[in-house]
PDB file of C-alpha atoms in Angstrom:
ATOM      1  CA  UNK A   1       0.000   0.000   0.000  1.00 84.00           C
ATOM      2  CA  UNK A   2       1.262   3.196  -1.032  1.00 93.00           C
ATOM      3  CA  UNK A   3       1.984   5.522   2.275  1.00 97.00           C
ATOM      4  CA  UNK A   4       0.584   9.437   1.670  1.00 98.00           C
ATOM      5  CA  UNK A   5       3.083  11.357   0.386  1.00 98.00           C
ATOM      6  CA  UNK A   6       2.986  14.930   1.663  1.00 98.00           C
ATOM      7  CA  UNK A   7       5.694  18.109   0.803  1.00 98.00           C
ATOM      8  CA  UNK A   8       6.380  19.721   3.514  1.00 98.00           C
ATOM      9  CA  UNK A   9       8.394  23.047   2.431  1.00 98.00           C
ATOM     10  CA  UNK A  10       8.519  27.000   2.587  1.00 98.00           C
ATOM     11  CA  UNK A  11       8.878  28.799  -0.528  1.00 98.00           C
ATOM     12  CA  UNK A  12       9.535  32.184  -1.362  1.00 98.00           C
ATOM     13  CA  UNK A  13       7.074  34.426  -3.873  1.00 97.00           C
ATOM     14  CA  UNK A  14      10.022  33.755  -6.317  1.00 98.00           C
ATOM     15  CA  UNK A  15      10.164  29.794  -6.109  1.00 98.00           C
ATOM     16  CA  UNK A  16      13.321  30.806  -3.642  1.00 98.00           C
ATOM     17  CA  UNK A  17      13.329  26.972  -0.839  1.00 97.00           C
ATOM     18  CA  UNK A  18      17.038  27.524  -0.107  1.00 96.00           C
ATOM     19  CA  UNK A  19      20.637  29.536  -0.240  1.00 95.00           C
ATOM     20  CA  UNK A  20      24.210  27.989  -0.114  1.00 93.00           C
ATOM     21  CA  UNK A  21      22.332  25.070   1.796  1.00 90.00           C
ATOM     22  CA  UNK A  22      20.623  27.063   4.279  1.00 92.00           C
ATOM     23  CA  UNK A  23      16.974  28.608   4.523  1.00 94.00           C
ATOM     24  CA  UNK A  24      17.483  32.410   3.697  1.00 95.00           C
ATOM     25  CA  UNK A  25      14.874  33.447   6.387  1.00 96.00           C
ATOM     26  CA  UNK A  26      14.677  32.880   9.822  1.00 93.00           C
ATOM     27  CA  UNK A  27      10.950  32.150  11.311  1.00 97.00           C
ATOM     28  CA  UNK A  28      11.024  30.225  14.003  1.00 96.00           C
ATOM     29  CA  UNK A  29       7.139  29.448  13.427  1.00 97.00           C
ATOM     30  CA  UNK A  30       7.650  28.054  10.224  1.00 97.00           C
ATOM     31  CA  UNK A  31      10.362  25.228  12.081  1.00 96.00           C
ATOM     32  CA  UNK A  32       7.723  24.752  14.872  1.00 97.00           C
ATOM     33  CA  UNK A  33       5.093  23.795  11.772  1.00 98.00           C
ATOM     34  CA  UNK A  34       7.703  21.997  10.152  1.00 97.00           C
ATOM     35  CA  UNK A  35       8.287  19.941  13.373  1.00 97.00           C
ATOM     36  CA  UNK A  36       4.110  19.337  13.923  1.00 97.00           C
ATOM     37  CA  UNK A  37       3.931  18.018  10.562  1.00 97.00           C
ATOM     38  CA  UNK A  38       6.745  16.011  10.207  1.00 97.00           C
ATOM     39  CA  UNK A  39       6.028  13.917  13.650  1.00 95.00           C
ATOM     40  CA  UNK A  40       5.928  10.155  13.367  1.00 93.00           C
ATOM     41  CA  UNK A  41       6.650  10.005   9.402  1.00 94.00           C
ATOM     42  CA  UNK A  42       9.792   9.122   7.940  1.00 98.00           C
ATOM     43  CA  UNK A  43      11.290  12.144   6.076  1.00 98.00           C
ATOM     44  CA  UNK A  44      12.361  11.547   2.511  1.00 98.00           C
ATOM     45  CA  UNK A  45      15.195  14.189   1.405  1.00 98.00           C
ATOM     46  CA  UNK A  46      18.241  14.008  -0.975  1.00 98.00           C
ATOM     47  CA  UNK A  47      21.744  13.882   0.407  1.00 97.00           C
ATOM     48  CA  UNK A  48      22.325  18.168   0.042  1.00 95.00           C
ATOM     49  CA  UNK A  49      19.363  18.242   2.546  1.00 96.00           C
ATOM     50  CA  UNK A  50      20.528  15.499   4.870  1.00 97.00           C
ATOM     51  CA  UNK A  51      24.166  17.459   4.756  1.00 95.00           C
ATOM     52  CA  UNK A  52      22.311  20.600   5.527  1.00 94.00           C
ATOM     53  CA  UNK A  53      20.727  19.491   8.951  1.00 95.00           C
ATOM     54  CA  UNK A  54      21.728  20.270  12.235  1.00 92.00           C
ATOM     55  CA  UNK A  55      21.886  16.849  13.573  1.00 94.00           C
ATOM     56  CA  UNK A  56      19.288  13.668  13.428  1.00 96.00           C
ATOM     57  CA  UNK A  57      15.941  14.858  13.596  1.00 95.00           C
ATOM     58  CA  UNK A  58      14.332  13.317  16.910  1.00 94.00           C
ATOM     59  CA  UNK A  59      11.715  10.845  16.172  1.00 92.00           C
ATOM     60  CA  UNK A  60      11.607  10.626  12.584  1.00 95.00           C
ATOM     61  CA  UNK A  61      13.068   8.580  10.554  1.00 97.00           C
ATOM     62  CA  UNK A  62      15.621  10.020   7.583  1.00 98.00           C
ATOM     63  CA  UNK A  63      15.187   8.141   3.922  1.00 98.00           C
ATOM     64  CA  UNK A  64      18.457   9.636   1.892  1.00 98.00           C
ATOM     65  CA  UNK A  65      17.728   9.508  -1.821  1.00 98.00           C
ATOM     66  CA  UNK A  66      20.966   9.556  -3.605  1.00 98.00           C
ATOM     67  CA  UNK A  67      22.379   8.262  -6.963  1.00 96.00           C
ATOM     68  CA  UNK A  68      26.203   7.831  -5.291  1.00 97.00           C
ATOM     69  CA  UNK A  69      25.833   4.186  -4.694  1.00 96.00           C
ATOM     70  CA  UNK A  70      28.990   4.436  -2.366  1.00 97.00           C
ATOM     71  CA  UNK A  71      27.422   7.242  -0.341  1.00 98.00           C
ATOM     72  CA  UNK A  72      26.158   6.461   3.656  1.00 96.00           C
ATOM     73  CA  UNK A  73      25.418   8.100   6.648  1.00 97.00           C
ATOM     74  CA  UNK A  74      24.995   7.215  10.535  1.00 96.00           C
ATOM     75  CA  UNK A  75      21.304   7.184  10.839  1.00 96.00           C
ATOM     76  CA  UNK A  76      20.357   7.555   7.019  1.00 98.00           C
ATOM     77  CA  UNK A  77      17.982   5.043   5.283  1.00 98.00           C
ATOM     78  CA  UNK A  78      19.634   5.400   1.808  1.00 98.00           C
ATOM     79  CA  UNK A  79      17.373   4.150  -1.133  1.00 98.00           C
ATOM     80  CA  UNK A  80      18.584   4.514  -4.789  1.00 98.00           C
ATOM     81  CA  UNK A  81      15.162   5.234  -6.848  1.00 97.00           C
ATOM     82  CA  UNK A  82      11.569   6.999  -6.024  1.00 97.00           C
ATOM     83  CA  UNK A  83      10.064   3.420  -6.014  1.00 97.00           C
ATOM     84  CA  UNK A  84      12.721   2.578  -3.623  1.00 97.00           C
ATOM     85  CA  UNK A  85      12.105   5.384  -1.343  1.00 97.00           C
ATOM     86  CA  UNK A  86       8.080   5.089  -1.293  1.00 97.00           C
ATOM     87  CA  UNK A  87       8.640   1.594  -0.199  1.00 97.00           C
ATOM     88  CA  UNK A  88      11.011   2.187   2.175  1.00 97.00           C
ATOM     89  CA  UNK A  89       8.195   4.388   3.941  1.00 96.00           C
ATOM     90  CA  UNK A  90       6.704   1.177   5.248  1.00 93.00           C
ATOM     91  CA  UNK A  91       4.117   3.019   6.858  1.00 93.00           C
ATOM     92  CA  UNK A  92       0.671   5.301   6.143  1.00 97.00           C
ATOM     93  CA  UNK A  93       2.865   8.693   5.780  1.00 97.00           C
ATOM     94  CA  UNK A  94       5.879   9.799   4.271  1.00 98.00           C
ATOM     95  CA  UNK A  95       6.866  13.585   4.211  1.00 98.00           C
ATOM     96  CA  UNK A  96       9.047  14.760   1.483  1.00 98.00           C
ATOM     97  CA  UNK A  97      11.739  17.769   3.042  1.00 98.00           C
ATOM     98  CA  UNK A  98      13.625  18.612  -0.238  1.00 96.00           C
ATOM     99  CA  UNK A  99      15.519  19.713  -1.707  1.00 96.00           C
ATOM    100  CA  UNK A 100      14.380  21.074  -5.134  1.00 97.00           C
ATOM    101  CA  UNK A 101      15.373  17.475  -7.300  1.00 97.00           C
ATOM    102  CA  UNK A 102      13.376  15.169  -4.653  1.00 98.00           C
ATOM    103  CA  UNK A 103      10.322  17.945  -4.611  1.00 98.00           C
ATOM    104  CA  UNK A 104      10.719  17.561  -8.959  1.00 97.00           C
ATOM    105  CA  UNK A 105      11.151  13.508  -8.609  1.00 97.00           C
ATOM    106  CA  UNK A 106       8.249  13.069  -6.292  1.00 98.00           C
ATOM    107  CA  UNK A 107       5.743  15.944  -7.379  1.00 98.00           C
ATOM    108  CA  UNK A 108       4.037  12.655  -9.573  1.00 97.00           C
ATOM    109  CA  UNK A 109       3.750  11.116  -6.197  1.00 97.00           C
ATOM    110  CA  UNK A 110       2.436  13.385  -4.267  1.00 98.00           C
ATOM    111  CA  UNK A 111      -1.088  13.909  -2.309  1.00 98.00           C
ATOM    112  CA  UNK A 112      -0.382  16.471  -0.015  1.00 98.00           C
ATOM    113  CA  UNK A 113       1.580  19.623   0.096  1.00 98.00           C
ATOM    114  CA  UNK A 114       1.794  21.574   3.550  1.00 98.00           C
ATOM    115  CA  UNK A 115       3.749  24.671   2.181  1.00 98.00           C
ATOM    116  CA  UNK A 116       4.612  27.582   4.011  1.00 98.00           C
ATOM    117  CA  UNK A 117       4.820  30.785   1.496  1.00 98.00           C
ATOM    118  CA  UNK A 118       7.173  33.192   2.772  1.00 98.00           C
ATOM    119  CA  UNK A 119       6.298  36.725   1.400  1.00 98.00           C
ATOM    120  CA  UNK A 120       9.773  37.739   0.333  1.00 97.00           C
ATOM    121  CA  UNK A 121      12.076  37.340  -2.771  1.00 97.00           C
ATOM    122  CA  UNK A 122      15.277  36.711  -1.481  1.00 97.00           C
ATOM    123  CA  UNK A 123      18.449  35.344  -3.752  1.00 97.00           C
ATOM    124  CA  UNK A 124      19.105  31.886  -3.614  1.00 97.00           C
ATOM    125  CA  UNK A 125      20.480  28.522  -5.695  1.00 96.00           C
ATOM    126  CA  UNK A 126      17.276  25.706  -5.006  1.00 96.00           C
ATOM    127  CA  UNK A 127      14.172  27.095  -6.728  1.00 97.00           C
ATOM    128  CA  UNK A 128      10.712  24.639  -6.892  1.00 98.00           C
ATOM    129  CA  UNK A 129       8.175  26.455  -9.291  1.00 96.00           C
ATOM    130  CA  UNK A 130       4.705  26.990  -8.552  1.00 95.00           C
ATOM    131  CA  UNK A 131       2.385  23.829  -8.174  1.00 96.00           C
ATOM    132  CA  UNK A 132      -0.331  23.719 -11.171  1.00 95.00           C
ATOM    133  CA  UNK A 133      -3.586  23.717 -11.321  1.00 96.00           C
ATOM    134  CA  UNK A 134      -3.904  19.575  -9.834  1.00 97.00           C
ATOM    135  CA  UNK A 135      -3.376  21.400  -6.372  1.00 98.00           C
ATOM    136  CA  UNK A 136      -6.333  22.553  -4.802  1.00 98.00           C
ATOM    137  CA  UNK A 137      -5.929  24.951  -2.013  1.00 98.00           C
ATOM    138  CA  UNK A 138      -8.244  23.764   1.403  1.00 98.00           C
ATOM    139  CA  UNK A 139      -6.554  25.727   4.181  1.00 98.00           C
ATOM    140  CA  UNK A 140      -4.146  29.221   4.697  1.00 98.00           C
ATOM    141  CA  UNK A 141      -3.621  30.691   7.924  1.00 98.00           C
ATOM    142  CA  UNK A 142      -1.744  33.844   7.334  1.00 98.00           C
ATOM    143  CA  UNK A 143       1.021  35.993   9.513  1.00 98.00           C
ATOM    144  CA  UNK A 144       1.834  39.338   9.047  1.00 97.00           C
ATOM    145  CA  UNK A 145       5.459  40.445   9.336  1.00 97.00           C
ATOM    146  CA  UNK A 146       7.059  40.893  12.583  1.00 94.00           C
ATOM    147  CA  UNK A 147      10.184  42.966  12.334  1.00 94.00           C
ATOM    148  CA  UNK A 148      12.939  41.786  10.463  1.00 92.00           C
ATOM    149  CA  UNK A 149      11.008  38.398   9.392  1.00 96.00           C
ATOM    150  CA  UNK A 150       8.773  38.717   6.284  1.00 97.00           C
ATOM    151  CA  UNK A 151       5.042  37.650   6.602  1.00 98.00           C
ATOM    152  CA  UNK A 152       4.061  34.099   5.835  1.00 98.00           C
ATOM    153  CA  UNK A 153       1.038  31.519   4.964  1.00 98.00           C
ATOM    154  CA  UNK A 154       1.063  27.940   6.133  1.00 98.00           C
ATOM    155  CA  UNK A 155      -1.528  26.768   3.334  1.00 98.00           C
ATOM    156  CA  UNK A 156      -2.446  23.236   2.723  1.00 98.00           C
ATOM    157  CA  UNK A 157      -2.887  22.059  -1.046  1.00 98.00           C
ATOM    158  CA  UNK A 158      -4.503  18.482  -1.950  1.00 98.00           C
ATOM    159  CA  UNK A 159      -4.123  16.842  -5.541  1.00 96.00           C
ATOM    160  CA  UNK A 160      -7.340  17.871  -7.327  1.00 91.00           C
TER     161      UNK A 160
END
């Protein structure tokens, strides 16, 4: 049985998900939602994104997708192909973290995106376009800006 494949991502009004490996915002919020919605799924992210994290992400479990057959990491599932990956999942969820090759790979895939728009158009190297019209918006919950941070939606798009 095929687990429900969700995005979970923030993008920019540009298509702007990432800098030099990094986020180029800082809103705490948005990690907080990232952290709710991520809970008790495995996380399915290429090896730039795996690189990119602070540590092991407590109680979730982290599928690598890679094409460097040689490449492993201490606590990384590491699957070779998207069929590979969804099985690996084993379960009834499986939340997709990025970067911008695994969000193109998977988009086929997916049910579910949980994307947080930021309202800024910052510079940056990992762009994912906007999702067509087979995404039907069914929740937003906006923020205005506070300070230095820009204001953000977390909006919830199902597959049409």
């Amino acid at each position: 049985m095929k687990p429900e494949i969700t995005f979970v991502l923030a993008r920019a009004r540009n298509g702007v998900i990432g800098r030099d490996g990094d986020l180029p915002w800082r809103l705490p919020a948005d990690l907080k939602h990232f952290k709710a919605k991520t809970a008790g799924a495995p996380m399915l992210m290429g090896r730039k994104t795996f690189e990119s994290l602070p540590g092991l992400l407590p109680g979730r479990r982290h599928i690598v997708l890679t094409r460097d057959p040689a490449w492993h990491a201490e606590g990384a599932e590491v699957v070779h192909s998207v069929e590979a990956a969804i099985a690996a999942a084993d379960g009834p969820r499986l939340s997709v973290i990025g970067g911008a090759e695994i969000y193109a790979l998977m988009l086929p895939h997916a049910d579910r995106i949980e994307l947080t728009e930021v309202d800024a158009a910052p510079d940056g190297d990992a762009i994912v376009p906007a999702f067509g019209p087979e995404w039907r918006e069914t929740a937003r919950e906006a923020h205005s800006a506070e300070g230095d941070r820009p204001g953000y939606a977390f909006v919830t798009l199902v597959r049409a």
